[in-house]
């Protein structure tokens, strides 16, 4: 009888102090990705994942998110794009629900680039930094290059299906001369 109680007690303790829990999997859709930075979306929530180059361990990945309430996604993209045209002198700081994000613009090899500076939990002590991105790389992360590619493919298909007008005229002239 004691053995049965002991086995029952061990069985109950095993399940009551389990460390692993199964979490609900969120279905995130990839908006864009470039090297070690990716942007995902679920409904109106956008999540940035990036490799933290500020950490000595290169396997450190961090993330921040925001909700697209008042076209915040488009405004962020426009703010970054405007920074490539007219580079700000100092870091632009944006407050998110849990974090502060800085947009640090700099010239690298004569080209304007931007870096995300992540103040984790709104603390100036814990900082994560992404790699520097060019305008084309920002377009890839924000999924803007897909729209450009789709429109250029559609335009090239439209160009290839249109026959030159000269060929149709010469064909009718040949058929008209044969009838004589």
PDB file of N, CA and C in Angstrom, residues 18 23 75 102 131:
ATOM      1  N   UNK A  18       5.647  20.785 -13.644  1.00  0.00           N
ATOM      2  CA  UNK A  18       6.210  20.731 -14.993  1.00  0.00           C
ATOM      3  C   UNK A  18       6.662  22.128 -15.422  1.00  0.00           C
ATOM      4  N   UNK A  23       2.353  26.539 -25.704  1.00  0.00           N
ATOM      5  CA  UNK A  23       1.766  27.851 -25.922  1.00  0.00           C
ATOM      6  C   UNK A  23       1.024  27.885 -27.243  1.00  0.00           C
ATOM      7  N   UNK A  75       3.170  55.438 -41.812  1.00  0.00           N
ATOM      8  CA  UNK A  75       3.857  56.630 -41.310  1.00  0.00           C
ATOM      9  C   UNK A  75       5.301  56.330 -40.930  1.00  0.00           C
ATOM     10  N   UNK A 102      14.810  54.054 -31.635  1.00  0.00           N
ATOM     11  CA  UNK A 102      15.511  55.184 -32.218  1.00  0.00           C
ATOM     12  C   UNK A 102      15.862  54.876 -33.656  1.00  0.00           C
ATOM     13  N   UNK A 131      21.586  46.037 -37.648  1.00  0.00           N
ATOM     14  CA  UNK A 131      22.604  46.434 -38.615  1.00  0.00           C
ATOM     15  C   UNK A 131      22.121  47.685 -39.343  1.00  0.00           C
TER      16      UNK A 131
END
